[in-house]
mmCIF file of C-alpha atoms in Angstrom:
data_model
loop_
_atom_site.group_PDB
_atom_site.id
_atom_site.type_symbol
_atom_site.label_atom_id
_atom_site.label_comp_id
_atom_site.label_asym_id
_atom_site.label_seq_id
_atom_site.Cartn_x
_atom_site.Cartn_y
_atom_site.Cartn_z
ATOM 1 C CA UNK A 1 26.388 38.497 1.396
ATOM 2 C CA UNK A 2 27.106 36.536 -1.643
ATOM 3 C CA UNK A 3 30.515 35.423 -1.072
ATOM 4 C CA UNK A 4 29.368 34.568 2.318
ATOM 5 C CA UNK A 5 26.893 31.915 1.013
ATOM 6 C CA UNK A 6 29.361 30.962 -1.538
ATOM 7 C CA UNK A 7 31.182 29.890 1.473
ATOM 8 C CA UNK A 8 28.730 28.219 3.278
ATOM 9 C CA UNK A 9 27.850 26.308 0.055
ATOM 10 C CA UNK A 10 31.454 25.006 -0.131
ATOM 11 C CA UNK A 11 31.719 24.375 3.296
ATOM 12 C CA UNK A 12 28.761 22.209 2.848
ATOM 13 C CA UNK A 13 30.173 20.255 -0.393
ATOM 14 C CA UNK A 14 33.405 19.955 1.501
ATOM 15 C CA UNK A 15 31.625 18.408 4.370
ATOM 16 C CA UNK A 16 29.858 16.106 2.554
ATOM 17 C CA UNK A 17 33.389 15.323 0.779
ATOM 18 C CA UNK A 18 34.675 14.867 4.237
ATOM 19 C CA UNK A 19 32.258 11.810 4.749
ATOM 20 C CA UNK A 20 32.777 10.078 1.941
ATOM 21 C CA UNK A 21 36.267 10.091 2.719
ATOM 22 C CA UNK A 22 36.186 8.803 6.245
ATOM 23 C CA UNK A 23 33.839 6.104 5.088
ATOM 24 C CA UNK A 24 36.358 5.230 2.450
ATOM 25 C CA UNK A 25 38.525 4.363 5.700
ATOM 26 C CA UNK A 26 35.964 2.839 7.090
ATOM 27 C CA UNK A 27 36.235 0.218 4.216
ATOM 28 C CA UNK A 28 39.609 -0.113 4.942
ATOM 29 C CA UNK A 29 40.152 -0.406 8.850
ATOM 30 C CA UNK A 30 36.778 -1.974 9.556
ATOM 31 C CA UNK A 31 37.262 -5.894 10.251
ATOM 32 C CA UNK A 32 34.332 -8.059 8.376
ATOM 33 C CA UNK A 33 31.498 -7.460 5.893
ATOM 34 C CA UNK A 34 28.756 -6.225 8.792
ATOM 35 C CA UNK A 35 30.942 -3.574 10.084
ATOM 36 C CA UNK A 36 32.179 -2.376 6.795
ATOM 37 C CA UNK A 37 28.322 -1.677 5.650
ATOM 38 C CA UNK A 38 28.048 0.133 9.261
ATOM 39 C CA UNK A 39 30.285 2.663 7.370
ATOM 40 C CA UNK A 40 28.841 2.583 3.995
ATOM 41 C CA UNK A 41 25.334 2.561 4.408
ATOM 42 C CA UNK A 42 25.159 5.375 6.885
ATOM 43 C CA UNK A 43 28.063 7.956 6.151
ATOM 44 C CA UNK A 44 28.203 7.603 2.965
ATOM 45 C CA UNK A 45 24.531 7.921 2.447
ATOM 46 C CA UNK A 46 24.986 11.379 4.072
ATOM 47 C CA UNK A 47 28.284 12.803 1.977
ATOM 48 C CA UNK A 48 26.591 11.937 -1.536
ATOM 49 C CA UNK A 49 23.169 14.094 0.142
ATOM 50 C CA UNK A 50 25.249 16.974 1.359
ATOM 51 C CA UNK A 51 27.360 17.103 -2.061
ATOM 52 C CA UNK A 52 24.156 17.090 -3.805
ATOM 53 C CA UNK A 53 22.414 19.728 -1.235
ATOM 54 C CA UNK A 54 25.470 22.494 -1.559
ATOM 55 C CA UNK A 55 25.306 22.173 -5.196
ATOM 56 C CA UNK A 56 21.537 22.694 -5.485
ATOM 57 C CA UNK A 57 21.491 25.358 -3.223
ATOM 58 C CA UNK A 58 24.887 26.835 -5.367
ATOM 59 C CA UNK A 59 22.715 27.167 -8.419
ATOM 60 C CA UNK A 60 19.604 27.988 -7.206
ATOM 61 C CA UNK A 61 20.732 31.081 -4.747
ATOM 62 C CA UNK A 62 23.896 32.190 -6.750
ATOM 63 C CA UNK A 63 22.709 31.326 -10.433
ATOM 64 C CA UNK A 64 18.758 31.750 -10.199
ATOM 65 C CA UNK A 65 18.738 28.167 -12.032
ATOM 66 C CA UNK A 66 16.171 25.638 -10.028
ATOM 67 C CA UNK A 67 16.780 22.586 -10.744
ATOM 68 C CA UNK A 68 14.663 20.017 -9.230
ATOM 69 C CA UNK A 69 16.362 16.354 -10.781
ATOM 70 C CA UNK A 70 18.947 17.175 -8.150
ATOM 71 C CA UNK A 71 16.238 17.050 -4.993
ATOM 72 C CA UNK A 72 14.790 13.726 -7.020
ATOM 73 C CA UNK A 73 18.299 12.336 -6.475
ATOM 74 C CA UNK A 74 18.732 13.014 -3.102
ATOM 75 C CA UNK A 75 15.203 11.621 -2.401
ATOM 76 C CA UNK A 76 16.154 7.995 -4.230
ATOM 77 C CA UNK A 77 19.567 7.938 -2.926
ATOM 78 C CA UNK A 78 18.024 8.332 0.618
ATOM 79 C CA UNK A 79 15.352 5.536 0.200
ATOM 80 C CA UNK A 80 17.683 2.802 -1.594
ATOM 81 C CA UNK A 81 20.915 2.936 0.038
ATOM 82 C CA UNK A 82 19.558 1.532 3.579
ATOM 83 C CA UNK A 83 17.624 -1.302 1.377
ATOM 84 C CA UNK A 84 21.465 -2.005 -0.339
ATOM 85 C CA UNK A 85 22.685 -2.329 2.949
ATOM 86 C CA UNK A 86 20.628 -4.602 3.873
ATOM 87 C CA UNK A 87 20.435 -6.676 1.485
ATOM 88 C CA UNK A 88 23.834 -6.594 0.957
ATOM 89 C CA UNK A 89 24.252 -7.619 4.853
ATOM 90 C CA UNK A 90 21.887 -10.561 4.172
ATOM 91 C CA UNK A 91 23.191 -11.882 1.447
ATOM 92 C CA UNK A 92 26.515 -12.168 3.213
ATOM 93 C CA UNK A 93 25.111 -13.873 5.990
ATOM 94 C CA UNK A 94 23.106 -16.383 3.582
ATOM 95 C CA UNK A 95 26.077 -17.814 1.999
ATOM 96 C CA UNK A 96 28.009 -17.910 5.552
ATOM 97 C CA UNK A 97 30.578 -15.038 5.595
ATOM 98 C CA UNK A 98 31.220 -15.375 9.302
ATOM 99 C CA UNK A 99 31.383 -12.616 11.854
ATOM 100 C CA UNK A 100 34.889 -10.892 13.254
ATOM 101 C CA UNK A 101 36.287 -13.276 15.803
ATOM 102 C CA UNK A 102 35.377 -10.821 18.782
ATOM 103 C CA UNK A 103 31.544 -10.608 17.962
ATOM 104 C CA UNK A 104 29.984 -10.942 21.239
ATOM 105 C CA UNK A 105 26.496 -13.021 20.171
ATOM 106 C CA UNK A 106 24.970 -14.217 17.332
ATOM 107 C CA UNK A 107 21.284 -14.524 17.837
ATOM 108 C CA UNK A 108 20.228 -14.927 13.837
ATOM 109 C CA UNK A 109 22.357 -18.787 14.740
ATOM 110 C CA UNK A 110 19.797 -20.516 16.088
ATOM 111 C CA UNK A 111 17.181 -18.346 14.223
ATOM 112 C CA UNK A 112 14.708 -21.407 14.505
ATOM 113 C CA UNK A 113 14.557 -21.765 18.217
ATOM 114 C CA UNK A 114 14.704 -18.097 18.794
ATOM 115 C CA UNK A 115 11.503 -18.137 16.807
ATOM 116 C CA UNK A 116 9.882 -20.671 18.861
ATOM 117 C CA UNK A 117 10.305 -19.426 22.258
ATOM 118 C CA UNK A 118 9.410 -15.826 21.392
ATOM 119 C CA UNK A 119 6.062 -16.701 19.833
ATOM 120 C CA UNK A 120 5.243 -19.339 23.152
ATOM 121 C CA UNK B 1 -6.968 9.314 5.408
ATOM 122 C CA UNK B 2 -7.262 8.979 1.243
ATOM 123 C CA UNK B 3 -11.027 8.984 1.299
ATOM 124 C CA UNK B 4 -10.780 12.006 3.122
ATOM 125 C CA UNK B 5 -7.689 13.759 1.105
ATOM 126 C CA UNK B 6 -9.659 12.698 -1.997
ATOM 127 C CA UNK B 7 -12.689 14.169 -0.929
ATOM 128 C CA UNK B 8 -10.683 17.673 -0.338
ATOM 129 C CA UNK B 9 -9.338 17.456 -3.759
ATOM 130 C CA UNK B 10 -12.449 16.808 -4.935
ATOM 131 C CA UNK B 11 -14.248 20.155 -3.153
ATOM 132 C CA UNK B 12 -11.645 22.096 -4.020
ATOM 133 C CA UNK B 13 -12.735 21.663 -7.838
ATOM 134 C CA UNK B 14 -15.879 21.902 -7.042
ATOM 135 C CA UNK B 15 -14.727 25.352 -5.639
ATOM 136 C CA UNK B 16 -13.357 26.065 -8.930
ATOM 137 C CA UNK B 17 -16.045 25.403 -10.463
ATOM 138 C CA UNK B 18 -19.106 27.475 -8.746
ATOM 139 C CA UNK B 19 -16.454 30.254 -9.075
ATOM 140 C CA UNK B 20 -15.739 29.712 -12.493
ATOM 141 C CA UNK B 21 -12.223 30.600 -11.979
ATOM 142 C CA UNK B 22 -9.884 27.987 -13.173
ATOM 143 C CA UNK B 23 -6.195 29.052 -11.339
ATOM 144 C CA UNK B 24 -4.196 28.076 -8.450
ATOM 145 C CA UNK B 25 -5.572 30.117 -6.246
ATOM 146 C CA UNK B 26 -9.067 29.648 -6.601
ATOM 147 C CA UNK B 27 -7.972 26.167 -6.265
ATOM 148 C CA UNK B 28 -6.103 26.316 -3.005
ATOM 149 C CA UNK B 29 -8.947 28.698 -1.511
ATOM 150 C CA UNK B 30 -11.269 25.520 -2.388
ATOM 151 C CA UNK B 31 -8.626 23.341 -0.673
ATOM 152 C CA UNK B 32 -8.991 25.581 2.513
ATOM 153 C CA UNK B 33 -12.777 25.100 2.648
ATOM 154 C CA UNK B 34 -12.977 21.763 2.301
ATOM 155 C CA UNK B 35 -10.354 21.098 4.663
ATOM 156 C CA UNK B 36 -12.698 23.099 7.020
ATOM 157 C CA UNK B 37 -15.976 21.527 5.986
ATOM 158 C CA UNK B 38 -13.905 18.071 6.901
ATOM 159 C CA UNK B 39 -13.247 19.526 9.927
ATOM 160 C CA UNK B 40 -16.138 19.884 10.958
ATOM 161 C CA UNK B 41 -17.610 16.108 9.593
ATOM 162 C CA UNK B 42 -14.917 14.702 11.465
ATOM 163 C CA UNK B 43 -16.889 12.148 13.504
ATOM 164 C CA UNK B 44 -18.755 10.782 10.354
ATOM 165 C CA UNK B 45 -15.569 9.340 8.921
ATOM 166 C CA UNK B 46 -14.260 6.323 9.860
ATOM 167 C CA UNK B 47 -10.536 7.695 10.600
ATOM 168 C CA UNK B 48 -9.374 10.459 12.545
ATOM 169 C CA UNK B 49 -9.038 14.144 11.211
ATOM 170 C CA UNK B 50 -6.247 13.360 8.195
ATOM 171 C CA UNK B 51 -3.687 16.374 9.189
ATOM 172 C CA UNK B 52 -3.118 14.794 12.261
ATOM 173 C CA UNK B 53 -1.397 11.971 9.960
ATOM 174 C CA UNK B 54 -0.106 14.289 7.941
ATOM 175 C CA UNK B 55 1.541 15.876 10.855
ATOM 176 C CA UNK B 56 2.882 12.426 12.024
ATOM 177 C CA UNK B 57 4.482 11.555 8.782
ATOM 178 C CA UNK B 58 5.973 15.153 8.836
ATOM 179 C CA UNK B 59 7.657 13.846 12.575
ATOM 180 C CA UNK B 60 8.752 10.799 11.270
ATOM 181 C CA UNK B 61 10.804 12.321 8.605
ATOM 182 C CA UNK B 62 12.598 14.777 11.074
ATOM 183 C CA UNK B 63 13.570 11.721 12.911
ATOM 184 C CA UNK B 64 14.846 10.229 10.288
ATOM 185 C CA UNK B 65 16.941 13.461 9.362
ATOM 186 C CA UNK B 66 18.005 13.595 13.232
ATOM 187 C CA UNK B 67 18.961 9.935 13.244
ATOM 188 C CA UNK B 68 21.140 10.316 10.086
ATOM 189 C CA UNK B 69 23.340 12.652 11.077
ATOM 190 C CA UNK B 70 23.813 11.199 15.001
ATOM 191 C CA UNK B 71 24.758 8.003 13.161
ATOM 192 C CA UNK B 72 27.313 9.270 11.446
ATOM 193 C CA UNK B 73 29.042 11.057 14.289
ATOM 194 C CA UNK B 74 29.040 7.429 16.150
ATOM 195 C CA UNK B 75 30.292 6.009 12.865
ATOM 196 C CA UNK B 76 33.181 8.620 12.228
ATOM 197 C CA UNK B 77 34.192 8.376 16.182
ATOM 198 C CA UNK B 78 34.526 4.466 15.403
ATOM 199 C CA UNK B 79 36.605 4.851 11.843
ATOM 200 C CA UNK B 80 38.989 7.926 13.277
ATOM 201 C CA UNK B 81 39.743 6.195 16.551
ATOM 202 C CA UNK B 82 42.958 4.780 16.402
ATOM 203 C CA UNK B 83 41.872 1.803 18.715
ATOM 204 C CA UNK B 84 39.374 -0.946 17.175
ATOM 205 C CA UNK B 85 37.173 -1.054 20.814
ATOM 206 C CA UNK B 86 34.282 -2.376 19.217
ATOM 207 C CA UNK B 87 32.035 -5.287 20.072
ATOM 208 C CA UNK B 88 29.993 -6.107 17.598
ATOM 209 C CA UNK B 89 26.931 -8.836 17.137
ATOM 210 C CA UNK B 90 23.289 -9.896 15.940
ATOM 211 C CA UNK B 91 20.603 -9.652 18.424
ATOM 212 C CA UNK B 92 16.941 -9.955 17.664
ATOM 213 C CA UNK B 93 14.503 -7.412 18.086
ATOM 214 C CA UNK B 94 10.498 -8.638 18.373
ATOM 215 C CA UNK B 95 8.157 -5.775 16.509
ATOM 216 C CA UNK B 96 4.541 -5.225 17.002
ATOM 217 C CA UNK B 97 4.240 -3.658 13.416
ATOM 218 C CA UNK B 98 1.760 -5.731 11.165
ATOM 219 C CA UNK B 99 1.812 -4.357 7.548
ATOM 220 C CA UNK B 100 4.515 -4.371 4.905
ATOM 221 C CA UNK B 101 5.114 -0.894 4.720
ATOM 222 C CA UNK B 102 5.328 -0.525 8.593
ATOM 223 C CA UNK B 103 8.351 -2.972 8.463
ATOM 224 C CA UNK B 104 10.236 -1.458 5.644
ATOM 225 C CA UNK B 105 9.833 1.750 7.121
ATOM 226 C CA UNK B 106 10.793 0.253 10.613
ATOM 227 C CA UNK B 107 14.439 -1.240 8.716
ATOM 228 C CA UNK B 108 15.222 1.692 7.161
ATOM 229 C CA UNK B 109 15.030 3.697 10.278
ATOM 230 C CA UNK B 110 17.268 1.115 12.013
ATOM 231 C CA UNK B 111 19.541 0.955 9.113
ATOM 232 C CA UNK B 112 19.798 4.857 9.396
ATOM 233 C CA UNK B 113 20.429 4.681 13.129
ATOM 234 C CA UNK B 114 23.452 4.962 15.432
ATOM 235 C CA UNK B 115 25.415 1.593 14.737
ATOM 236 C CA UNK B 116 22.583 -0.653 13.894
ATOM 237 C CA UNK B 117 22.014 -2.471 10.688
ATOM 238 C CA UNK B 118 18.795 -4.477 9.740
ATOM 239 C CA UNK B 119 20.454 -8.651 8.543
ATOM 240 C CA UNK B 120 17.339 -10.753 8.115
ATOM 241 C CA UNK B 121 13.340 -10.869 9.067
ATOM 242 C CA UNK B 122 12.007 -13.361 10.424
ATOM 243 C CA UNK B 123 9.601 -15.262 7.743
ATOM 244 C CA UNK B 124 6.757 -13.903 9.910
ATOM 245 C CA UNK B 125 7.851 -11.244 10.116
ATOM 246 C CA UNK B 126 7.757 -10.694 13.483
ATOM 247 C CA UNK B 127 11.446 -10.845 14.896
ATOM 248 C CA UNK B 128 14.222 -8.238 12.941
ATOM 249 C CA UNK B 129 17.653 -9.659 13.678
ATOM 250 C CA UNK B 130 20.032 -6.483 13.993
ATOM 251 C CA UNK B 131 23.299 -6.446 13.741
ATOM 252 C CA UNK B 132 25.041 -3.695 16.082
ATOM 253 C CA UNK B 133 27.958 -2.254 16.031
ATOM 254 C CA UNK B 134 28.552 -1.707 19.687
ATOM 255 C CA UNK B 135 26.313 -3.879 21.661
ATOM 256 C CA UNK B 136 26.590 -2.548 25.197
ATOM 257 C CA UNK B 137 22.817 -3.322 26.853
ATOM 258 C CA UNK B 138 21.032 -5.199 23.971
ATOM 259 C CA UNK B 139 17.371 -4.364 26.359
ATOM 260 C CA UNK B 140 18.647 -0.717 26.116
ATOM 261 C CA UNK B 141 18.744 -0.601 22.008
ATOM 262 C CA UNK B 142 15.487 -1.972 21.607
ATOM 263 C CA UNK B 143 14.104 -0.156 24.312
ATOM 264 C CA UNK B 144 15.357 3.144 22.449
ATOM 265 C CA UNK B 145 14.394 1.834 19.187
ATOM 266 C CA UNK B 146 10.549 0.479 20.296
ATOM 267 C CA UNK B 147 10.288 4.345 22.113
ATOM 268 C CA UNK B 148 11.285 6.369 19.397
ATOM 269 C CA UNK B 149 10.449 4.802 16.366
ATOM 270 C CA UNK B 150 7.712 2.537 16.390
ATOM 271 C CA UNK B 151 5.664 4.630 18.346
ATOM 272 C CA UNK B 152 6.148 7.064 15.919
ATOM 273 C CA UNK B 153 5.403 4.646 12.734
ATOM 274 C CA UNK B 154 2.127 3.696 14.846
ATOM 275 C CA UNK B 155 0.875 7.499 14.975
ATOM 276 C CA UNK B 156 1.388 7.418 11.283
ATOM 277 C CA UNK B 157 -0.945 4.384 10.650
ATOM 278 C CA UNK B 158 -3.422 4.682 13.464
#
Protein backbone atom coordinates (compact mmCIF):
# COMPACT_ATOMS: atom_id res chain seq x y z
CA UNK A 1 0.00 0.00 0.00
CA UNK A 2 2.77 2.31 0.74
CA UNK A 3 4.97 1.84 -2.12
CA UNK A 4 1.91 2.08 -4.15
CA UNK A 5 1.25 5.72 -3.08
CA UNK A 6 4.87 6.35 -3.21
CA UNK A 7 4.24 5.75 -6.78
CA UNK A 8 1.39 7.64 -7.37
CA UNK A 9 3.12 10.57 -5.57
CA UNK A 10 5.99 10.41 -8.11
CA UNK A 11 3.91 9.90 -10.87
CA UNK A 12 2.27 13.05 -9.88
CA UNK A 13 5.69 15.16 -9.40
CA UNK A 14 6.77 13.66 -12.67
CA UNK A 15 3.68 14.89 -14.31
CA UNK A 16 3.84 18.10 -13.13
CA UNK A 17 7.69 17.95 -14.32
CA UNK A 18 6.32 16.89 -17.60
CA UNK A 19 4.50 20.36 -17.98
CA UNK A 20 6.95 22.48 -17.18
CA UNK A 21 8.96 20.93 -19.70
CA UNK A 22 6.62 21.10 -22.63
CA UNK A 23 5.95 24.70 -21.75
CA UNK A 24 9.66 25.26 -21.82
CA UNK A 25 9.11 24.29 -25.66
CA UNK A 26 6.44 26.21 -25.83
CA UNK A 27 8.84 29.23 -25.26
CA UNK A 28 10.83 28.04 -27.83
CA UNK A 29 8.60 26.99 -30.93
CA UNK A 30 5.81 29.45 -30.19
CA UNK A 31 6.06 32.52 -32.75
CA UNK A 32 5.41 36.07 -30.81
CA UNK A 33 4.98 37.31 -27.23
CA UNK A 34 0.90 36.44 -27.04
CA UNK A 35 1.36 32.92 -27.95
CA UNK A 36 4.39 32.32 -25.88
CA UNK A 37 2.30 33.49 -22.57
CA UNK A 38 -0.53 30.97 -24.02
CA UNK A 39 2.14 28.43 -22.85
CA UNK A 40 3.40 30.00 -19.77
CA UNK A 41 0.57 31.23 -18.05
CA UNK A 42 -1.51 28.12 -18.33
CA UNK A 43 0.86 24.95 -18.30
CA UNK A 44 3.16 26.11 -16.39
CA UNK A 45 0.82 27.36 -13.79
CA UNK A 46 -0.29 23.68 -13.55
CA UNK A 47 3.40 21.77 -13.36
CA UNK A 48 4.64 24.17 -10.42
CA UNK A 49 0.81 23.09 -8.59
CA UNK A 50 1.22 19.42 -9.28
CA UNK A 51 5.07 19.47 -8.11
CA UNK A 52 3.93 21.18 -5.10
CA UNK A 53 0.67 18.79 -4.62
CA UNK A 54 2.85 15.29 -4.88
CA UNK A 55 5.24 16.66 -2.47
CA UNK A 56 2.64 17.71 0.13
CA UNK A 57 0.82 14.74 -0.15
CA UNK A 58 4.61 12.76 0.04
CA UNK A 59 5.08 14.15 3.50
CA UNK A 60 1.91 14.26 4.85
CA UNK A 61 0.77 10.41 3.97
CA UNK A 62 4.32 8.80 4.02
CA UNK A 63 6.05 11.05 6.79
CA UNK A 64 2.98 12.11 9.10
CA UNK A 65 4.55 15.79 8.69
CA UNK A 66 1.56 18.43 7.64
CA UNK A 67 2.78 21.09 6.36
CA UNK A 68 0.45 23.73 5.36
CA UNK A 69 3.08 26.75 3.74
CA UNK A 70 3.09 24.31 0.86
CA UNK A 71 -1.01 24.55 0.22
CA UNK A 72 -0.37 28.60 0.88
CA UNK A 73 1.94 28.35 -2.14
CA UNK A 74 -0.10 26.63 -4.36
CA UNK A 75 -3.01 29.00 -3.45
CA UNK A 76 -0.74 32.35 -4.44
CA UNK A 77 0.86 30.74 -7.30
CA UNK A 78 -2.71 29.98 -8.63
CA UNK A 79 -4.10 33.57 -8.11
CA UNK A 80 -0.93 35.61 -9.50
CA UNK A 81 0.30 33.80 -12.39
CA UNK A 82 -2.97 34.56 -14.66
CA UNK A 83 -2.61 38.41 -13.37
CA UNK A 84 1.42 38.06 -14.74
CA UNK A 85 0.10 36.96 -17.81
CA UNK A 86 -1.81 39.48 -18.31
CA UNK A 87 -0.13 42.05 -17.54
CA UNK A 88 2.69 40.84 -19.09
CA UNK A 89 0.44 40.49 -22.44
CA UNK A 90 -0.54 44.17 -21.99
CA UNK A 91 2.39 45.61 -21.50
CA UNK A 92 3.63 44.11 -24.74
CA UNK A 93 0.88 45.36 -26.60
CA UNK A 94 1.30 49.01 -24.98
CA UNK A 95 4.67 49.59 -26.27
CA UNK A 96 3.66 47.94 -29.83
CA UNK A 97 5.23 44.43 -30.00
CA UNK A 98 3.21 43.43 -33.03
CA UNK A 99 1.33 40.22 -33.58
CA UNK A 100 2.76 36.98 -35.74
CA UNK A 101 2.27 37.83 -39.37
CA UNK A 102 -0.65 35.17 -39.72
CA UNK A 103 -2.90 36.67 -36.87
CA UNK A 104 -6.23 36.63 -38.35
CA UNK A 105 -7.84 40.08 -36.59
CA UNK A 106 -6.91 42.51 -34.35
CA UNK A 107 -9.90 44.04 -32.72
CA UNK A 108 -7.91 45.92 -29.59
CA UNK A 109 -6.61 48.26 -33.21
CA UNK A 110 -9.23 50.38 -33.45
CA UNK A 111 -10.06 49.98 -29.69
CA UNK A 112 -11.76 53.53 -29.88
CA UNK A 113 -14.37 52.86 -32.47
CA UNK A 114 -15.00 49.41 -31.24
CA UNK A 115 -15.97 51.21 -28.08
CA UNK A 116 -18.31 53.48 -29.72
CA UNK A 117 -20.43 51.27 -31.68
CA UNK A 118 -20.83 48.67 -28.92
CA UNK A 119 -22.12 51.15 -26.35
CA UNK A 120 -24.72 52.85 -29.34
CA UNK B 1 -24.22 37.22 2.91
CA UNK B 2 -21.57 38.80 5.74
CA UNK B 3 -24.35 40.20 7.86
CA UNK B 4 -25.69 36.93 7.89
CA UNK B 5 -22.24 34.79 8.29
CA UNK B 6 -21.46 37.34 11.03
CA UNK B 7 -24.53 36.89 12.72
CA UNK B 8 -23.80 32.88 12.79
CA UNK B 9 -20.48 33.52 14.23
CA UNK B 10 -21.88 35.60 16.51
CA UNK B 11 -24.71 32.83 17.89
CA UNK B 12 -22.41 30.38 17.88
CA UNK B 13 -20.57 32.25 20.89
CA UNK B 14 -23.41 33.00 22.26
CA UNK B 15 -23.86 29.13 22.25
CA UNK B 16 -20.69 28.91 24.02
CA UNK B 17 -21.54 30.95 26.29
CA UNK B 18 -25.13 29.79 27.84
CA UNK B 19 -23.24 26.43 27.83
CA UNK B 20 -20.34 27.60 29.48
CA UNK B 21 -18.22 25.35 27.53
CA UNK B 22 -15.46 27.10 25.79
CA UNK B 23 -14.13 24.25 22.92
CA UNK B 24 -14.55 23.54 19.37
CA UNK B 25 -17.24 21.64 19.61
CA UNK B 26 -19.49 23.47 21.64
CA UNK B 27 -18.60 26.03 19.18
CA UNK B 28 -19.47 24.27 15.97
CA UNK B 29 -22.78 22.83 17.69
CA UNK B 30 -23.57 26.76 18.14
CA UNK B 31 -22.61 27.19 14.46
CA UNK B 32 -25.26 24.46 13.55
CA UNK B 33 -28.05 26.28 15.41
CA UNK B 34 -27.65 29.39 14.21
CA UNK B 35 -27.29 28.32 10.80
CA UNK B 36 -30.78 26.78 11.48
CA UNK B 37 -32.31 29.70 13.33
CA UNK B 38 -31.11 31.70 9.93
CA UNK B 39 -32.82 29.32 8.18
CA UNK B 40 -35.66 29.80 9.30
CA UNK B 41 -35.44 34.07 9.32
CA UNK B 42 -34.63 33.77 5.86
CA UNK B 43 -37.21 36.19 4.43
CA UNK B 44 -36.29 38.99 7.00
CA UNK B 45 -32.87 39.46 5.48
CA UNK B 46 -32.27 41.36 2.70
CA UNK B 47 -30.20 38.53 0.69
CA UNK B 48 -30.94 35.10 -0.01
CA UNK B 49 -30.13 32.11 2.41
CA UNK B 50 -25.98 32.59 2.48
CA UNK B 51 -25.08 28.69 1.74
CA UNK B 52 -26.60 29.00 -1.40
CA UNK B 53 -23.52 31.48 -2.13
CA UNK B 54 -21.43 29.52 -0.44
CA UNK B 55 -22.36 26.68 -2.62
CA UNK B 56 -21.86 28.88 -5.77
CA UNK B 57 -18.41 29.96 -4.90
CA UNK B 58 -17.70 26.21 -4.13
CA UNK B 59 -18.90 25.67 -8.23
CA UNK B 60 -16.93 28.31 -9.38
CA UNK B 61 -13.76 26.94 -8.05
CA UNK B 62 -14.37 23.40 -9.61
CA UNK B 63 -14.63 25.21 -12.83
CA UNK B 64 -11.78 26.78 -12.47
CA UNK B 65 -9.93 23.40 -11.55
CA UNK B 66 -11.80 21.79 -14.72
CA UNK B 67 -10.77 24.65 -16.97
CA UNK B 68 -7.07 24.38 -15.90
CA UNK B 69 -6.37 21.21 -16.75
CA UNK B 70 -8.56 21.20 -20.35
CA UNK B 71 -6.32 24.18 -21.13
CA UNK B 72 -3.41 22.58 -20.85
CA UNK B 73 -4.26 19.55 -22.93
CA UNK B 74 -5.19 22.22 -25.87
CA UNK B 75 -1.91 23.93 -25.02
CA UNK B 76 0.38 20.71 -25.04
CA UNK B 77 -1.55 19.43 -28.41
CA UNK B 78 -0.41 22.97 -29.88
CA UNK B 79 3.49 22.85 -28.48
CA UNK B 80 3.95 18.83 -29.40
CA UNK B 81 2.44 19.15 -32.85
CA UNK B 82 5.01 19.22 -35.24
CA UNK B 83 2.93 21.60 -37.56
CA UNK B 84 2.42 25.41 -36.36
CA UNK B 85 -1.65 25.31 -37.61
CA UNK B 86 -2.54 28.02 -35.48
CA UNK B 87 -4.48 31.19 -36.12
CA UNK B 88 -4.20 33.39 -33.65
CA UNK B 89 -5.86 37.08 -32.85
CA UNK B 90 -7.59 39.73 -30.44
CA UNK B 91 -11.25 39.83 -30.47
CA UNK B 92 -13.37 41.70 -28.00
CA UNK B 93 -15.67 40.26 -25.71
CA UNK B 94 -18.66 42.78 -24.17
CA UNK B 95 -19.36 41.67 -20.25
CA UNK B 96 -22.38 42.41 -18.25
CA UNK B 97 -20.30 42.15 -14.93
CA UNK B 98 -20.38 45.55 -12.95
CA UNK B 99 -18.01 45.34 -9.89
CA UNK B 100 -14.25 45.08 -9.66
CA UNK B 101 -14.01 41.84 -8.27
CA UNK B 102 -16.53 40.34 -10.84
CA UNK B 103 -14.01 41.39 -13.62
CA UNK B 104 -10.87 40.14 -12.09
CA UNK B 105 -12.47 37.05 -11.38
CA UNK B 106 -14.00 37.02 -14.98
CA UNK B 107 -9.92 37.49 -16.48
CA UNK B 108 -8.57 35.05 -14.52
CA UNK B 109 -11.02 32.47 -15.59
CA UNK B 110 -10.33 33.41 -19.24
CA UNK B 111 -6.69 33.51 -18.66
CA UNK B 112 -7.06 29.89 -17.19
CA UNK B 113 -9.13 28.76 -20.16
CA UNK B 114 -8.53 26.72 -23.32
CA UNK B 115 -6.31 29.14 -25.53
CA UNK B 116 -7.58 32.43 -24.38
CA UNK B 117 -5.64 35.15 -22.73
CA UNK B 118 -7.15 38.40 -21.17
CA UNK B 119 -4.73 41.79 -23.24
CA UNK B 120 -6.51 44.95 -22.14
CA UNK B 121 -10.05 46.29 -20.54
CA UNK B 122 -11.71 48.61 -21.85
CA UNK B 123 -11.45 51.96 -19.53
CA UNK B 124 -15.12 51.22 -18.74
CA UNK B 125 -14.72 48.41 -18.28
CA UNK B 126 -17.13 47.01 -20.25
CA UNK B 127 -15.40 45.35 -23.39
CA UNK B 128 -12.30 42.55 -22.45
CA UNK B 129 -10.17 42.29 -25.57
CA UNK B 130 -8.95 38.51 -25.68
CA UNK B 131 -6.41 37.31 -27.37
CA UNK B 132 -7.00 33.56 -28.68
CA UNK B 133 -4.98 31.20 -29.65
CA UNK B 134 -7.09 29.47 -32.21
CA UNK B 135 -9.85 31.67 -33.26
CA UNK B 136 -12.18 29.39 -35.20
CA UNK B 137 -15.98 31.04 -34.51
CA UNK B 138 -15.14 34.18 -32.41
CA UNK B 139 -19.50 34.15 -31.54
CA UNK B 140 -18.75 30.53 -30.42
CA UNK B 141 -15.90 31.55 -27.64
CA UNK B 142 -17.86 34.10 -26.14
CA UNK B 143 -20.88 32.26 -26.34
CA UNK B 144 -19.01 29.40 -24.27
CA UNK B 145 -17.37 31.84 -22.11
CA UNK B 146 -20.79 34.18 -21.29
CA UNK B 147 -22.58 30.36 -20.58
CA UNK B 148 -20.20 28.96 -18.38
CA UNK B 149 -18.60 31.51 -16.57
CA UNK B 150 -20.39 34.54 -16.07
CA UNK B 151 -23.40 32.92 -15.25
CA UNK B 152 -21.63 31.27 -12.76
CA UNK B 153 -19.78 34.58 -11.30
CA UNK B 154 -23.51 36.07 -11.29
CA UNK B 155 -24.86 33.15 -8.90
CA UNK B 156 -21.97 34.07 -6.73
CA UNK B 157 -22.95 37.81 -6.37
CA UNK B 158 -26.69 37.69 -6.71
Amino acid sequence: MIEMLKILFAVIILFGALLSVLSAIGIVRLPDVYTRNHAVSKSATLGVLSILLGTFLYFWIIEGYMNFRVILGFVFLFMTSPVAGHLISRAAYNSKVPLWEKSVRDDLKDKDKHAKKLSQ
Amino acid sequence: MLLQLVLNIFIAVSWMFISNSYDFGAFFGGYLIGLFLIFILRRSFSHRFYLINLWAVIKLILIFFRELILSNYSIMKVVVNPKLDVKPGIFAMPTELKKDWEIMTLSNLITLTPGTLVVDISDDKKILYIHAMDIQDVDEAIDSIKNSFEKAIMEVSR
